[in-house]
Coordinates of C-alpha atoms in Angstrom, one line a residue:
Chain A
M1 CA 42.4 -46.2 26.9
I2 CA 41.7 -43.3 29.2
E3 CA 45.4 -42.4 28.8
S4 CA 45.1 -42.5 25.0
M5 CA 41.9 -40.4 25.1
G6 CA 43.6 -37.9 27.3
R7 CA 46.6 -37.7 25.0
W8 CA 44.3 -37.3 22.0
F9 CA 42.4 -34.5 23.7
R10 CA 45.6 -32.8 24.8
E11 CA 47.0 -32.9 21.3
K12 CA 43.8 -31.5 19.8
V13 CA 43.8 -28.6 22.3
K14 CA 47.5 -28.1 21.6
G15 CA 46.9 -28.2 17.8
S16 CA 43.9 -25.9 18.0
S17 CA 45.8 -23.5 20.1
Y18 CA 48.8 -23.5 17.7
A19 CA 46.4 -23.0 14.7
F20 CA 44.7 -20.1 16.4
N21 CA 47.9 -18.4 17.4
F22 CA 49.3 -19.0 13.9
F23 CA 46.2 -17.4 12.5
L24 CA 46.5 -14.4 14.8
F25 CA 50.2 -14.0 14.0
L26 CA 49.6 -14.2 10.2
L27 CA 46.8 -11.7 10.5
K28 CA 49.0 -9.3 12.4
E29 CA 51.8 -9.7 9.9
T30 CA 49.3 -9.3 7.0
I31 CA 48.1 -6.0 8.5
H32 CA 51.6 -4.8 8.9
F33 CA 52.7 -5.9 5.4
P34 CA 51.9 -2.7 3.4
W35 CA 54.1 -0.7 5.8
T36 CA 57.1 -3.0 5.7
K37 CA 60.0 -2.3 3.4
K38 CA 58.5 -4.4 0.7
V39 CA 60.9 -7.3 1.2
G40 CA 58.1 -9.7 0.2
F41 CA 57.0 -7.7 -2.9
N42 CA 58.7 -9.9 -5.4
V43 CA 57.2 -12.9 -3.6
L44 CA 53.8 -11.3 -3.9
I45 CA 54.2 -10.6 -7.7
M46 CA 55.4 -14.1 -8.3
Q47 CA 52.5 -15.5 -6.3
I48 CA 50.0 -13.5 -8.4
Y49 CA 51.7 -14.7 -11.5
F50 CA 51.5 -18.3 -10.4
T51 CA 48.0 -18.2 -9.0
G52 CA 46.4 -15.7 -11.3
V53 CA 48.1 -15.4 -14.7
E54 CA 48.9 -19.1 -15.1
A55 CA 45.4 -20.1 -14.1
L56 CA 43.8 -17.7 -16.6
S57 CA 43.6 -20.2 -19.4
V58 CA 41.8 -22.8 -17.2
I59 CA 39.4 -20.2 -15.8
A60 CA 38.7 -18.8 -19.3
L61 CA 37.9 -22.2 -20.7
I62 CA 35.6 -23.2 -17.8
S63 CA 33.8 -19.9 -17.7
L64 CA 33.3 -19.8 -21.5
G65 CA 31.8 -23.3 -21.4
I66 CA 29.5 -22.6 -18.5
G67 CA 28.4 -19.3 -19.9
A68 CA 27.7 -20.7 -23.3
V69 CA 25.8 -23.6 -21.9
I70 CA 23.6 -21.3 -19.8
I71 CA 22.9 -19.1 -22.8
I72 CA 22.1 -22.0 -25.1
Q73 CA 19.9 -23.7 -22.6
G74 CA 18.2 -20.4 -21.7
V75 CA 17.6 -19.4 -25.3
A76 CA 16.1 -22.9 -26.0
L77 CA 14.1 -23.3 -22.8
L78 CA 13.0 -20.0 -21.4
P79 CA 11.0 -18.6 -24.4
M80 CA 8.7 -21.7 -24.0
F81 CA 7.5 -20.1 -20.7
G82 CA 7.6 -16.5 -22.0
Q83 CA 10.5 -15.7 -19.7
S84 CA 13.3 -15.0 -22.2
D85 CA 14.6 -12.1 -20.2
L86 CA 15.1 -14.4 -17.2
M87 CA 18.1 -15.8 -19.0
Y88 CA 20.2 -12.7 -18.2
T89 CA 19.2 -12.9 -14.5
I90 CA 20.2 -16.6 -14.4
L91 CA 23.4 -15.8 -16.2
I92 CA 24.3 -13.1 -13.6
L93 CA 23.1 -15.3 -10.7
V94 CA 25.1 -18.3 -11.7
I95 CA 28.3 -16.8 -13.1
T96 CA 28.7 -13.6 -11.1
R97 CA 27.1 -14.6 -7.8
E98 CA 27.7 -18.3 -7.4
L99 CA 29.7 -20.3 -9.8
G100 CA 32.3 -17.6 -10.5
P101 CA 33.7 -17.3 -7.0
M102 CA 33.2 -20.9 -6.1
L103 CA 34.8 -22.5 -9.2
T104 CA 37.6 -20.0 -9.1
A105 CA 38.1 -21.0 -5.5
F106 CA 38.2 -24.7 -6.4
I107 CA 40.7 -24.1 -9.2
I108 CA 42.9 -22.0 -7.0
T109 CA 42.7 -24.5 -4.2
A110 CA 43.7 -27.4 -6.5
R111 CA 46.4 -25.4 -8.3
S112 CA 47.9 -22.9 -5.9
G113 CA 46.7 -24.0 -2.5
S114 CA 48.3 -27.4 -2.9
A115 CA 51.4 -25.8 -4.4
I116 CA 51.8 -23.5 -1.5
T117 CA 51.4 -26.3 1.1
T118 CA 53.9 -28.5 -0.8
E119 CA 56.4 -25.7 -1.3
L120 CA 56.3 -24.5 2.3
G121 CA 56.3 -28.1 3.6
N122 CA 59.4 -28.9 1.6
M123 CA 61.1 -25.7 2.8
V124 CA 60.4 -26.7 6.4
I125 CA 61.9 -30.2 5.8
S126 CA 65.0 -28.8 4.1
H127 CA 65.5 -26.4 7.1
E128 CA 65.1 -23.2 5.0
M129 CA 62.9 -21.8 7.8
E130 CA 65.8 -22.0 10.2
A131 CA 68.0 -20.3 7.6
Y132 CA 65.6 -17.4 7.3
M133 CA 65.3 -17.1 11.0
S134 CA 69.0 -17.1 11.4
V135 CA 69.3 -14.0 9.3
G136 CA 66.5 -12.3 11.2
I137 CA 63.7 -12.9 8.8
H138 CA 60.5 -14.4 10.1
P139 CA 59.4 -17.1 7.6
V140 CA 55.7 -16.4 8.1
S141 CA 56.2 -12.7 7.4
Y142 CA 58.4 -13.3 4.4
L143 CA 56.9 -16.4 2.9
G144 CA 53.4 -16.6 4.3
V145 CA 52.1 -13.0 4.1
P146 CA 53.0 -12.3 0.4
R147 CA 51.4 -15.6 -0.5
L148 CA 48.2 -14.6 1.4
Y149 CA 48.0 -11.3 -0.4
G150 CA 48.9 -12.9 -3.7
V151 CA 46.2 -15.6 -3.4
I152 CA 43.5 -13.0 -2.3
L153 CA 44.4 -10.6 -5.2
A154 CA 44.7 -13.4 -7.7
M155 CA 41.4 -14.8 -6.6
L156 CA 39.8 -11.4 -7.0
F157 CA 41.1 -10.8 -10.4
L158 CA 40.5 -14.3 -11.6
N159 CA 36.9 -13.9 -10.5
I160 CA 36.7 -10.8 -12.6
Y161 CA 38.1 -12.7 -15.6
F162 CA 35.7 -15.5 -14.9
N163 CA 32.9 -13.0 -15.3
L164 CA 34.5 -11.4 -18.3
F165 CA 34.7 -14.7 -20.2
G166 CA 31.5 -16.1 -18.8
L167 CA 29.3 -13.2 -19.6
L168 CA 30.8 -11.7 -22.7
G169 CA 33.1 -14.4 -24.2
S170 CA 30.4 -17.1 -23.9
Y171 CA 28.2 -14.9 -26.1
L172 CA 30.6 -15.6 -29.0
V173 CA 30.2 -19.3 -28.4
A174 CA 26.4 -19.1 -28.1
S175 CA 26.1 -16.9 -31.2
L176 CA 27.5 -19.7 -33.3
I177 CA 24.4 -21.7 -32.5
H178 CA 21.7 -19.1 -31.9
D179 CA 21.3 -15.7 -33.5
I180 CA 21.3 -13.3 -30.6
P181 CA 21.9 -9.5 -31.3
F182 CA 25.0 -8.5 -29.3
R183 CA 23.5 -5.1 -28.5
D184 CA 20.3 -6.5 -27.0
Y185 CA 22.3 -9.1 -25.2
L186 CA 24.6 -6.4 -23.6
I187 CA 21.7 -4.1 -22.7
H188 CA 19.8 -6.9 -21.0
L189 CA 22.9 -8.0 -19.2
V190 CA 23.6 -4.6 -17.9
N191 CA 20.0 -4.2 -16.8
A192 CA 20.1 -7.5 -15.0
L193 CA 23.4 -6.7 -13.3
T194 CA 23.1 -4.9 -10.0
P195 CA 25.7 -3.4 -7.7
A196 CA 24.8 -6.1 -5.1
D197 CA 25.9 -8.8 -7.6
I198 CA 29.3 -7.1 -8.0
L199 CA 29.7 -6.6 -4.3
S200 CA 28.7 -10.2 -3.6
A201 CA 31.3 -11.5 -6.1
F202 CA 34.0 -9.2 -4.6
L203 CA 33.2 -10.3 -1.0
K204 CA 33.2 -13.9 -1.8
S205 CA 36.4 -13.7 -3.8
I206 CA 38.2 -12.0 -0.9
I207 CA 36.8 -14.4 1.7
F208 CA 37.5 -17.5 -0.3
G209 CA 41.0 -16.3 -1.2
F210 CA 41.7 -15.6 2.5
I211 CA 40.5 -19.1 3.5
I212 CA 42.5 -20.9 0.8
A213 CA 45.7 -18.9 1.6
V214 CA 45.5 -19.3 5.4
V215 CA 44.7 -23.0 5.2
S216 CA 47.4 -23.7 2.7
I217 CA 50.1 -21.7 4.5
Y218 CA 49.1 -23.2 7.8
Y219 CA 49.4 -26.8 6.6
G220 CA 52.6 -25.9 4.8
F221 CA 54.2 -24.7 8.0
N222 CA 52.6 -27.6 9.9
V223 CA 54.9 -30.1 8.3
S224 CA 57.3 -31.3 11.0
R225 CA 60.2 -33.4 9.7
A226 CA 59.3 -36.2 7.3
V227 CA 58.9 -35.8 3.5
T228 CA 55.9 -38.2 3.7
E229 CA 54.0 -35.5 5.6
V230 CA 54.0 -33.2 2.7
P231 CA 51.4 -35.0 0.5
Q232 CA 49.3 -35.7 3.6
K233 CA 49.2 -32.1 4.6
T234 CA 48.5 -31.1 1.0
I235 CA 45.5 -33.4 0.8
K236 CA 44.3 -32.0 4.2
S237 CA 44.9 -28.5 2.9
I238 CA 42.8 -29.0 -0.2
G239 CA 40.0 -30.8 1.7
T240 CA 39.8 -28.2 4.4
S241 CA 39.9 -25.3 2.0
I242 CA 37.1 -26.6 -0.1
T243 CA 35.0 -27.4 3.0
L244 CA 35.5 -24.0 4.5
C245 CA 34.8 -22.3 1.2
I246 CA 31.5 -24.1 0.9
I247 CA 30.5 -23.3 4.5
A248 CA 31.5 -19.7 4.0
D249 CA 29.5 -19.5 0.7
A250 CA 26.4 -20.9 2.4
I251 CA 26.7 -18.4 5.3
L252 CA 27.2 -15.5 2.9
V253 CA 24.2 -16.6 0.8
I254 CA 22.0 -16.9 3.9
V255 CA 23.2 -13.5 5.2
T256 CA 22.8 -11.7 1.9
R257 CA 19.4 -13.2 1.2
L258 CA 17.9 -12.6 4.6
Chain B
M1 CA 65.2 -18.4 -17.3
K2 CA 61.7 -19.0 -18.4
F3 CA 60.1 -16.2 -20.4
G4 CA 57.1 -15.9 -18.1
F5 CA 59.3 -15.6 -15.0
R6 CA 61.5 -12.9 -16.6
H7 CA 58.5 -10.8 -17.6
A8 CA 56.3 -11.8 -14.6
D9 CA 55.9 -8.1 -13.5
K10 CA 54.6 -7.2 -17.0
F11 CA 52.2 -10.1 -17.1
V12 CA 50.9 -9.4 -13.7
G13 CA 50.5 -5.7 -14.5
L14 CA 48.6 -6.5 -17.6
F15 CA 46.5 -9.1 -15.8
I16 CA 45.6 -6.6 -13.1
L17 CA 45.0 -3.7 -15.6
I18 CA 42.6 -5.6 -17.8
A19 CA 40.6 -6.8 -14.8
V20 CA 40.5 -3.3 -13.3
V21 CA 39.4 -1.8 -16.6
F22 CA 36.6 -4.4 -16.9
I23 CA 35.4 -4.1 -13.4
S24 CA 35.6 -0.3 -13.6
S25 CA 33.6 -0.2 -16.8
S26 CA 31.1 -2.6 -15.3
L27 CA 30.7 -0.3 -12.3
V28 CA 30.3 2.8 -14.5
V29 CA 27.7 1.2 -16.7
T30 CA 25.8 -0.2 -13.7
S31 CA 25.9 3.2 -12.0
I32 CA 24.7 4.9 -15.1
N33 CA 22.0 2.3 -15.5
R34 CA 21.0 2.8 -11.8
R35 CA 21.1 6.6 -12.2
W36 CA 23.5 7.0 -9.3
F37 CA 24.8 10.3 -10.6
A38 CA 21.7 11.6 -12.5
R39 CA 19.5 14.4 -11.4
D40 CA 15.9 13.5 -10.4
Y41 CA 13.1 16.0 -10.1
E42 CA 10.5 15.4 -7.3
Y43 CA 6.8 16.0 -7.6
Y44 CA 3.8 14.7 -5.7
S45 CA 0.2 13.6 -6.3
R46 CA -2.8 12.4 -4.3
F47 CA -4.8 9.3 -4.5
F48 CA -7.8 7.9 -2.6
S49 CA -6.2 4.6 -2.0
A50 CA -2.7 3.1 -2.1
T51 CA -4.0 0.0 -3.7
G52 CA -2.0 -0.7 -6.8
L53 CA 0.7 1.7 -5.8
S54 CA 4.1 0.7 -4.5
V55 CA 7.5 2.4 -3.9
G56 CA 9.7 2.0 -6.9
M57 CA 6.7 1.6 -9.3
P58 CA 7.7 3.0 -12.7
L59 CA 6.0 6.1 -14.1
K60 CA 5.4 5.6 -17.8
L61 CA 4.8 8.0 -20.6
R62 CA 3.8 6.1 -23.8
G63 CA 5.6 3.1 -22.6
F64 CA 8.8 4.9 -21.6
E65 CA 9.8 4.9 -18.0
I66 CA 10.2 8.6 -17.1
G67 CA 10.3 8.2 -13.4
K68 CA 9.3 6.2 -10.4
I69 CA 7.4 6.4 -7.1
K70 CA 9.7 7.5 -4.2
R71 CA 7.4 7.6 -1.2
I72 CA 3.8 6.8 -0.3
T73 CA 2.2 8.3 2.8
L74 CA -1.2 8.5 4.3
N75 CA -2.0 12.2 5.1
D76 CA -4.3 13.7 7.8
Q77 CA -7.3 13.7 5.5
N78 CA -6.9 9.9 5.0
K79 CA -5.8 10.4 1.5
V80 CA -2.6 8.9 0.0
D81 CA 0.2 11.3 -0.9
V82 CA 2.5 9.9 -3.5
T83 CA 5.9 11.5 -4.0
F84 CA 7.6 10.5 -7.2
I85 CA 10.6 11.5 -9.2
I86 CA 11.0 12.4 -12.9
Y87 CA 14.3 11.6 -14.6
D88 CA 16.2 14.6 -15.9
T89 CA 16.0 13.3 -19.5
F90 CA 12.1 13.6 -19.4
I91 CA 11.8 16.7 -17.3
N92 CA 10.6 18.8 -20.3
K93 CA 7.5 16.6 -20.5
V94 CA 6.2 17.7 -17.2
T95 CA 4.1 20.6 -18.3
V96 CA 1.1 22.4 -16.8
D97 CA -2.2 20.4 -16.9
S98 CA -0.3 17.1 -16.7
V99 CA -2.2 14.2 -15.1
L100 CA -1.3 10.9 -13.5
E101 CA -3.5 7.9 -14.2
L102 CA -3.3 4.7 -12.1
A103 CA -4.2 2.0 -14.5
S104 CA -5.3 -1.2 -12.7
N105 CA -5.7 -4.2 -14.9
P106 CA -8.9 -6.1 -14.2
L107 CA -7.4 -9.2 -15.8
G108 CA -4.9 -9.4 -13.0
L109 CA -1.9 -8.7 -15.2
G110 CA -0.7 -5.9 -13.0
G111 CA -1.1 -2.2 -13.7
G112 CA 0.9 0.9 -14.0
L113 CA 1.1 4.5 -13.3
N114 CA 0.8 6.5 -16.6
F115 CA 1.8 10.1 -17.0
Y116 CA -0.1 12.3 -19.5
P117 CA 1.6 15.6 -20.2
G118 CA -0.5 18.7 -20.5
L119 CA -1.3 20.0 -24.0
S120 CA -2.6 23.4 -23.4
S121 CA 0.6 24.9 -22.1
D122 CA 4.3 24.7 -22.9
S123 CA 5.4 26.0 -19.5
L124 CA 7.0 23.4 -17.3
L125 CA 5.9 22.6 -13.8
E126 CA 8.3 23.5 -11.1
E127 CA 9.9 20.8 -8.9
F128 CA 7.8 19.7 -5.9
S129 CA 4.6 20.8 -7.7
Y130 CA 1.3 19.0 -7.4
I131 CA 0.3 16.8 -10.4
P132 CA -3.4 15.7 -10.1
S133 CA -4.3 12.1 -10.4
N134 CA -7.2 10.7 -12.3
Q135 CA -8.9 10.0 -9.0
S136 CA -9.0 13.6 -8.1
R137 CA -11.7 16.0 -9.3
E138 CA -9.2 18.3 -11.1
G139 CA -7.6 15.3 -12.7
K140 CA -10.9 14.0 -14.0
E141 CA -11.7 17.4 -15.4
L142 CA -8.4 17.6 -17.2
L143 CA -8.8 14.2 -18.7
L144 CA -12.4 15.0 -19.9
S145 CA -11.5 18.4 -21.2
G146 CA -8.8 17.0 -23.4
K147 CA -6.1 19.2 -22.0
A148 CA -3.9 16.2 -21.3
D149 CA -2.1 14.2 -24.0
I150 CA -3.8 10.8 -23.8
P151 CA -2.5 8.3 -26.3
G152 CA -4.5 5.7 -28.2
G153 CA -3.9 2.0 -28.1
E154 CA -0.3 0.9 -28.0
D155 CA 0.5 -2.7 -27.2
A156 CA -1.8 -5.7 -27.0
I157 CA -2.4 -5.4 -23.2
T158 CA -3.1 -1.7 -23.6
A159 CA -5.5 -2.4 -26.4
I160 CA -7.2 -5.0 -24.3
M161 CA -7.3 -2.6 -21.4
E162 CA -8.8 0.0 -23.7
N163 CA -11.4 -2.4 -25.0
I164 CA -12.4 -3.4 -21.5
N165 CA -13.3 0.1 -20.5
P166 CA -16.1 0.4 -23.1
I167 CA -17.3 -3.0 -22.1
L168 CA -17.4 -1.9 -18.5
L169 CA -19.1 1.2 -19.6
G170 CA -21.7 -1.0 -21.4
V171 CA -22.1 -3.1 -18.3
D172 CA -22.6 0.0 -16.3
N173 CA -25.2 1.3 -18.7
M174 CA -27.0 -2.1 -18.7
I175 CA -27.0 -2.2 -14.9
F176 CA -28.2 1.4 -14.9
S177 CA -31.0 0.4 -17.3
M178 CA -31.9 -2.6 -15.3
T179 CA -31.9 -0.5 -12.2
G180 CA -34.2 2.0 -13.9
I181 CA -36.5 -0.8 -15.1
L182 CA -36.6 -2.3 -11.6
E183 CA -37.3 1.1 -10.1
Q184 CA -40.1 1.7 -12.6
I185 CA -41.6 -1.7 -11.8
E186 CA -41.2 -1.1 -8.1
S187 CA -42.8 2.4 -8.5
A188 CA -45.6 1.0 -10.6
L189 CA -46.3 -1.8 -8.1
A190 CA -46.2 0.8 -5.3
G191 CA -49.0 2.6 -7.1
N192 CA -47.1 5.6 -8.5
Q193 CA -48.0 6.3 -12.1
S194 CA -45.1 8.5 -13.1
G195 CA -43.4 6.0 -15.3
P196 CA -44.6 4.4 -18.6
L197 CA -44.8 1.0 -17.0
G198 CA -46.9 2.5 -14.3
G199 CA -49.2 3.9 -17.0
M200 CA -49.3 0.5 -18.7
L201 CA -50.3 -1.2 -15.5
V202 CA -52.9 1.5 -14.7
N203 CA -54.3 1.0 -18.2
L204 CA -54.3 -2.7 -17.7
E205 CA -56.1 -2.2 -14.4
G206 CA -58.7 0.0 -16.1
T207 CA -59.2 -2.5 -18.8
T208 CA -59.6 -5.3 -16.3
A209 CA -62.2 -3.2 -14.4
E210 CA -64.2 -2.6 -17.6
I211 CA -64.0 -6.3 -18.5
N212 CA -65.2 -7.0 -15.0
T213 CA -68.2 -4.7 -15.5
I214 CA -69.0 -6.4 -18.8
L215 CA -68.7 -9.9 -17.5
P216 CA -72.0 -10.0 -15.6
A217 CA -73.9 -8.9 -18.7
V218 CA -72.1 -11.6 -20.7
E219 CA -73.0 -14.1 -18.0
S220 CA -76.7 -13.2 -18.1
I221 CA -76.6 -13.4 -21.9
L222 CA -75.0 -16.8 -21.7
I223 CA -77.8 -17.9 -19.3
E224 CA -80.4 -16.8 -21.7
V225 CA -78.6 -18.5 -24.6
Q226 CA -78.5 -21.6 -22.4
K227 CA -82.2 -21.4 -21.8
M228 CA -82.8 -21.0 -25.5
T229 CA -80.6 -23.9 -26.3
A230 CA -82.6 -26.0 -23.8
S231 CA -85.9 -24.9 -25.4
L232 CA -84.6 -25.7 -28.8
S233 CA -83.5 -29.1 -27.6
I234 CA -86.9 -29.9 -26.2
L235 CA -88.4 -28.6 -29.5
M236 CA -86.2 -30.8 -31.5
S237 CA -86.9 -33.9 -29.4
N238 CA -90.6 -33.2 -29.8
L239 CA -90.3 -32.8 -33.5
E240 CA -88.5 -36.1 -33.8
D241 CA -91.2 -37.9 -31.8
P242 CA -93.8 -39.5 -34.3
T243 CA -96.5 -39.3 -31.6
G244 CA -95.4 -36.0 -30.4
L245 CA -95.6 -32.4 -31.6
V246 CA -95.9 -32.8 -35.4
P247 CA -98.9 -35.2 -35.4
T248 CA -100.5 -33.0 -32.8
L249 CA -99.8 -30.0 -35.0
L250 CA -101.1 -31.7 -38.1
D251 CA -104.3 -32.9 -36.3
P252 CA -107.3 -30.7 -37.6
S253 CA -108.4 -30.3 -34.1
G254 CA -104.9 -30.1 -32.9
S255 CA -102.3 -27.5 -32.2
F256 CA -102.3 -25.7 -35.5
D257 CA -106.0 -25.0 -35.1
T258 CA -105.3 -24.0 -31.6
L259 CA -102.3 -22.0 -32.8
L260 CA -104.4 -20.1 -35.4
N261 CA -107.3 -19.5 -33.0
D262 CA -105.5 -18.7 -29.7
D263 CA -105.8 -14.9 -30.0
N264 CA -102.0 -14.6 -30.9
Q265 CA -100.9 -16.0 -27.7
I266 CA -98.2 -18.1 -29.2
Y267 CA -97.2 -15.4 -31.5
K268 CA -96.9 -13.0 -28.6
H269 CA -94.8 -15.5 -26.8
I270 CA -92.5 -16.0 -29.8
D271 CA -92.3 -12.3 -30.2
G272 CA -91.3 -11.9 -26.6
I273 CA -88.6 -14.5 -27.1
L274 CA -87.3 -12.7 -30.1
E275 CA -87.3 -9.4 -28.2
E276 CA -85.2 -11.1 -25.5
I277 CA -82.8 -12.4 -28.2
H278 CA -82.7 -8.9 -29.7
T279 CA -81.8 -7.4 -26.3
N280 CA -79.2 -10.1 -25.8
L281 CA -77.7 -9.4 -29.2
E282 CA -77.7 -5.6 -28.4
N283 CA -75.8 -6.4 -25.2
L284 CA -73.4 -8.6 -27.1
S285 CA -73.0 -5.8 -29.6
S286 CA -72.2 -3.2 -26.9
M287 CA -69.8 -5.6 -25.3
T288 CA -68.0 -6.1 -28.6
N289 CA -67.8 -2.3 -29.0
D290 CA -66.4 -2.0 -25.6
L291 CA -63.8 -4.7 -26.4
K292 CA -63.1 -2.8 -29.6
G293 CA -62.5 0.3 -27.6
I294 CA -60.1 -1.4 -25.3
T295 CA -58.1 -3.1 -28.1
P296 CA -55.7 -0.2 -28.8
E297 CA -54.9 0.0 -25.1
L298 CA -54.3 -3.7 -25.0
N299 CA -52.1 -3.4 -28.1
G300 CA -50.2 -0.6 -26.4
V301 CA -49.8 -2.7 -23.3
L302 CA -48.6 -5.7 -25.3
D303 CA -46.2 -3.5 -27.4
E304 CA -44.7 -2.0 -24.2
T305 CA -44.4 -5.4 -22.6
T306 CA -42.6 -6.7 -25.8
A307 CA -40.3 -3.7 -25.7
A308 CA -39.5 -4.4 -22.0
I309 CA -38.8 -8.0 -22.7
K310 CA -36.5 -7.0 -25.6
E311 CA -34.7 -4.6 -23.3
G312 CA -34.3 -7.3 -20.7
K313 CA -33.1 -9.7 -23.3
K314 CA -30.4 -7.2 -24.4
V315 CA -29.4 -6.8 -20.8
L316 CA -29.1 -10.6 -20.3
E317 CA -27.2 -10.9 -23.6
G318 CA -24.9 -8.2 -22.6
L319 CA -24.3 -9.9 -19.3
S320 CA -23.8 -13.3 -20.9
N321 CA -21.3 -11.8 -23.4
N322 CA -19.4 -9.9 -20.8
P323 CA -16.0 -11.6 -20.4
L324 CA -15.6 -10.2 -16.9
L325 CA -18.8 -11.6 -15.6
R326 CA -18.7 -14.8 -17.6
K327 CA -16.5 -17.2 -15.7
G328 CA -17.3 -20.0 -18.0
I329 CA -18.0 -23.5 -17.0
T330 CA -15.4 -25.4 -15.1
E331 CA -14.2 -28.3 -17.0
E332 CA -14.9 -31.6 -15.4
T333 CA -12.3 -34.2 -15.8
S334 CA -13.8 -37.6 -15.6
A335 CA -11.5 -40.0 -13.9
S336 CA -12.8 -43.3 -14.9
Y337 CA -11.8 -46.3 -13.1
Q338 CA -9.9 -48.6 -15.4
H339 CA -11.4 -51.7 -14.0
G340 CA -15.1 -52.5 -13.9
A341 CA -14.9 -53.4 -10.2
L342 CA -12.3 -54.2 -7.7
R343 CA -13.0 -57.8 -8.2
D344 CA -12.2 -57.6 -11.9
E345 CA -8.6 -56.7 -11.1
E346 CA -6.0 -59.4 -11.7
F347 CA -3.5 -59.6 -9.0

């Protein structure tokens, strides 16, 4: 038993050490990426396309629905308390500050994070990594870093789209039910929107994108030899990404509200 | 090859472009709304207290926000220096004789800092100039002289606020009147005769003194009347007695004979009694005249007392009608126990 405990502890230390070193190496390569010869540029474009453009429809649908629900509920409920103007603050708070980055992160984790882990894991199993290394290309630099940039940028832009559809597009949905003048709606929305809201959304998008990308890439490269490892690592990747995103969100909220 | 893959660059470019345009326009609109690139003009004013003032508090002209408070400091004279900014779009409103008014809402609905531009001059105040507040002497003078453009009622709250001021003024006046009345009463009670109430009390005192002088005379008259009544009573009882006065009088050798042949002794006695009655009646007459002389003064005292009571009634009515002082009666909610007693409950 003691032997098994010792083995477990040794493997944990070894795993943590590997993860930490992998993270440092990825970070170093990420910093160097803009000054490389853009070998991974096409990978970056394709990653943005997969993660951002292809997820746009899902994001638009979800943000439209959430925004419309908030407006309809707000218009129906808040005037009862004489707090109609609070609807815009709630809209900004929910869509721009909280649900926008978080829901986008969940969608990207489910769609792209799992895809990255699966793709990289399969490439490891099919010995493509060795092929890259044999021609002098480091797989983390060529496959990992563009994906990291791609996910972060896609996350950032998708969050902007989430706000665009959630704040403006949802008005169209809500206007079918309630008669709200668009000019008043826009003026109140702009008055409620502060630079801190935009900055918070930006910061969360970048941090969540970074977390999702790093976790997905790590678990993708963490696949050793068996095909059965791929779904296991994918599940772990999704779970870890979501957990870390929630923890990061809580920390950011506490820090920004202190 | 899939259409999307072939044109991935274009899709990604468009995807980024739209997002950048949206976020850029949002930032521009927000920055305009937050006046990041707008010119602000700085002025300062002075208040006695910072109560009701706060940094960032909007400065309003007829409901429009024309600026806000930038800084509040306590100076060496223990007065509050307030530095505020006026937006460039409203800078032409800042004329000479402009006044600031800190409107505090007694209903607890917040307040505001109102700006009243000067009317007498079209010349604009230079930046960093002093604009008096309604708490300063010059500010009060400007407001009273009508040199500042003070608007009438605007919204409901402003209307309420404006209605409250006359009520407060009425309360002030009532309290002032009450203070005056109390001072007069106090002065009168202290023996000073300067006020009308003092005069009233002095007159009342004089009247009382005169009544006191009359009372002994009245008392003596009453004693005489009492004696007469007693004599009359004896006389009547004698008259009623069949063996008493009448037979004695009717007896030929009785009282009548004695009465007619007594050298007018009885007559003199009766005459004396009548003289006494006459004197008493004269005294009564003089007392009545004295009372008649006092009556106007008594009437005056009563009228003045009635007027004072009416004044007091008005004060009390004003106090009872005043919504600020009238807190109403706290509603009592009776929480009745559903069961008659604990033993009535069915478990």
